[in-house]
Amino acid sequence: MHPIHPPVVEPCEVIQGLRCKECGHFYEKDSPVYVCEYDFGPLEVVYDYEKLKGKLTREVIESRPNNLWRYRELLPVESEPEVGLYSGWTPLVKADRLAAELGVAELYIKDDSVNHPTFSYKDRVVSVALSRAKEQGYRTVSCASTGNLGNSVSAHAARAGFDTYIFIPAGLEVGKIVGSLVYNPKVIEIDGNYDDVNRFCSEMADKYSWAFVNVNLRPYYTEGAKTYGFEIAEQLGWKLPQNIVVPVAGGTILPRVYRSFRELVELDLVEDNSPRFFAAQAAGCSPIATAIKEESEVFRPVKPKTIAKSIAIGNPADGYEVMDIARKTGGWGEDATDEEIIDAIKILAQCEGIFTETAGGTTLAVAKKLVEQGRIPRDESLVVCITGNGMKTQEAVANHVGQTHLIQPTVESFERNCLPMDEAFVPEVGAVGAIV
Ligand SMILES: *Cc1c(COP(=O)(O)O)cnc(C)c1O
Ligand SMILES: [Zn+2]
């Protein structure tokens, strides 16, 4: 089976153009803009949902291969997608042991720690951005990254045959750096934090005609994040969860999951049950969670200081949209300290066998707090968004897990070093279950 099925309506008939989220100004398809010319507002892709109604059905989607292009009519790529043929469709794990630990009835983990090929949610946005870059004829791709985006751009670009420049803040985890370098892009460490890298990349995008996936391809890139939400709904049996906790860095994924649910409602693919959206940040970088908690209209950019480096963005591009959605859906925002993040990583591993990175630890720690605060009702369904893999941020937990036991290869050495005396397993001859 080919990994991509034909669309039910030609994408060029469905994709209409771009619209400013601030002032609503409409830009024709293929206009060379990526922010509004009037107010620098972010742009979003406009689709003609009427054309899809009754045609893009549950059955059509379910008949397609298990990758993110099963929702291709709702993604902004007109030609045959060439990137991300195996990305997406990650497990939605019913987490009963974790539910018991948190004291909630119905808990799911949407597990992008096993996304293909670079183990984070970024494989979704990059699949869409680089497919778009291909159809627009770009030869060089680039990004400003906190680590995972660089990994994903490097891997997808290698397969698609682009030249690649990755810009990251200095001092990222080894796993994140090697996880880009292995694909042989140029990796440039900037002496500064992510917000400095981002500002620099905007300047570079004016000068170089490269596809900066999260700068000049941003309106297209962000659309890829919707697939995380489409999958949750489909995997719940075409239902929306009642509560969802989402990590917030630049604020891309939370509003796109919200938008994905709205689109499914618009197309009559799910019933609207008004899910509450909760924003999770690390205490060392929580401009949005803080503004929500203070019930403030504005957020104050911060200088990040947290082990959760993948979500350490002090001045989030889509921060206001996150605040708006958390508020109007009856959700909230919370943050977690580095210690709480480490504890949550261990709880998820020990309850469900899932090793997430620091961003996932943040999200779970925040979910736990929100349940304790009563903001997430214990008897309602809850999805916790796990967006990255713990193998990339091992240094965060290395000193907070148990130790190995070094022994001689003898039974005597094992029993002396590894078993507490009173727990040593000495089978009684003839006892039930014992080896005789
Ligand atoms: C990038 C990232 C996020 C969220 O980033 P947004 O910019 O808010 O979409 C969350 N988790 C991980 C692991 C990430 O790499
Ligand atoms: Zn505008």
PDB file of N, CA, C and O and ligand atoms in Angstrom, residues 20-25 27 36-43, ligand 2:
ATOM      1  N   CYS A  20      -4.805  36.955   8.339  1.00  0.00           N
ATOM      2  CA  CYS A  20      -4.159  37.477   9.548  1.00  0.00           C
ATOM      3  C   CYS A  20      -5.043  37.185  10.754  1.00  0.00           C
ATOM      4  O   CYS A  20      -6.234  37.464  10.743  1.00  0.00           O
ATOM      5  N   LYS A  21      -4.427  36.624  11.788  1.00  0.00           N
ATOM      6  CA  LYS A  21      -5.199  36.283  12.979  1.00  0.00           C
ATOM      7  C   LYS A  21      -5.518  37.515  13.822  1.00  0.00           C
ATOM      8  O   LYS A  21      -6.374  37.475  14.694  1.00  0.00           O
ATOM      9  N   GLU A  22      -4.806  38.635  13.550  1.00  0.00           N
ATOM     10  CA  GLU A  22      -5.065  39.865  14.301  1.00  0.00           C
ATOM     11  C   GLU A  22      -6.173  40.678  13.644  1.00  0.00           C
ATOM     12  O   GLU A  22      -7.189  40.963  14.244  1.00  0.00           O
ATOM     13  N   CYS A  23      -5.949  41.062  12.367  1.00  0.00           N
ATOM     14  CA  CYS A  23      -6.884  41.992  11.725  1.00  0.00           C
ATOM     15  C   CYS A  23      -7.780  41.316  10.699  1.00  0.00           C
ATOM     16  O   CYS A  23      -8.689  41.952  10.152  1.00  0.00           O
ATOM     17  N   GLY A  24      -7.541  40.041  10.411  1.00  0.00           N
ATOM     18  CA  GLY A  24      -8.417  39.325   9.484  1.00  0.00           C
ATOM     19  C   GLY A  24      -8.117  39.574   8.013  1.00  0.00           C
ATOM     20  O   GLY A  24      -8.803  39.030   7.153  1.00  0.00           O
ATOM     21  N   HIS A  25      -7.097  40.374   7.708  1.00  0.00           N
ATOM     22  CA  HIS A  25      -6.787  40.639   6.298  1.00  0.00           C
ATOM     23  C   HIS A  25      -6.492  39.330   5.568  1.00  0.00           C
ATOM     24  O   HIS A  25      -5.789  38.470   6.083  1.00  0.00           O
ATOM     25  N   TYR A  27      -4.966  37.125   2.393  1.00  0.00           N
ATOM     26  CA  TYR A  27      -3.916  37.126   1.373  1.00  0.00           C
ATOM     27  C   TYR A  27      -4.158  35.966   0.424  1.00  0.00           C
ATOM     28  O   TYR A  27      -4.419  34.842   0.865  1.00  0.00           O
ATOM     29  N   CYS A  36       1.478  39.411   8.709  1.00  0.00           N
ATOM     30  CA  CYS A  36       0.602  40.426   8.120  1.00  0.00           C
ATOM     31  C   CYS A  36       1.391  41.697   7.816  1.00  0.00           C
ATOM     32  O   CYS A  36       2.203  42.147   8.627  1.00  0.00           O
ATOM     33  N   GLU A  37       1.142  42.259   6.632  1.00  0.00           N
ATOM     34  CA  GLU A  37       1.863  43.469   6.227  1.00  0.00           C
ATOM     35  C   GLU A  37       1.383  44.694   6.993  1.00  0.00           C
ATOM     36  O   GLU A  37       2.045  45.724   7.000  1.00  0.00           O
ATOM     37  N   TYR A  38       0.224  44.598   7.624  1.00  0.00           N
ATOM     38  CA  TYR A  38      -0.337  45.762   8.320  1.00  0.00           C
ATOM     39  C   TYR A  38       0.044  45.810   9.792  1.00  0.00           C
ATOM     40  O   TYR A  38       0.343  46.858  10.332  1.00  0.00           O
ATOM     41  N   ASP A  39       0.021  44.647  10.435  1.00  0.00           N
ATOM     42  CA  ASP A  39       0.250  44.659  11.891  1.00  0.00           C
ATOM     43  C   ASP A  39       1.226  43.563  12.349  1.00  0.00           C
ATOM     44  O   ASP A  39       1.332  43.291  13.540  1.00  0.00           O
ATOM     45  N   PHE A  40       1.913  42.922  11.410  1.00  0.00           N
ATOM     46  CA  PHE A  40       2.851  41.835  11.718  1.00  0.00           C
ATOM     47  C   PHE A  40       2.182  40.669  12.441  1.00  0.00           C
ATOM     48  O   PHE A  40       2.841  39.856  13.085  1.00  0.00           O
ATOM     49  N   GLY A  41       0.853  40.598  12.355  1.00  0.00           N
ATOM     50  CA  GLY A  41       0.124  39.492  12.999  1.00  0.00           C
ATOM     51  C   GLY A  41       0.451  38.164  12.324  1.00  0.00           C
ATOM     52  O   GLY A  41       0.806  38.130  11.146  1.00  0.00           O
ATOM     53  N   PRO A  42       0.328  37.047  13.068  1.00  0.00           N
ATOM     54  CA  PRO A  42       0.558  35.721  12.475  1.00  0.00           C
ATOM     55  C   PRO A  42      -0.531  35.376  11.460  1.00  0.00           C
ATOM     56  O   PRO A  42      -1.688  35.783  11.612  1.00  0.00           O
ATOM     57  N   LEU A  43      -0.151  34.631  10.424  1.00  0.00           N
ATOM     58  CA  LEU A  43      -1.101  34.253   9.381  1.00  0.00           C
ATOM     59  C   LEU A  43      -1.499  32.796   9.544  1.00  0.00           C
ATOM     60  O   LEU A  43      -0.698  31.981   9.976  1.00  0.00           O
TER      61      LEU A  43
HETATM   62 ZN    ZN B   2      -3.122  41.871  10.210  1.00  0.00          ZN
END
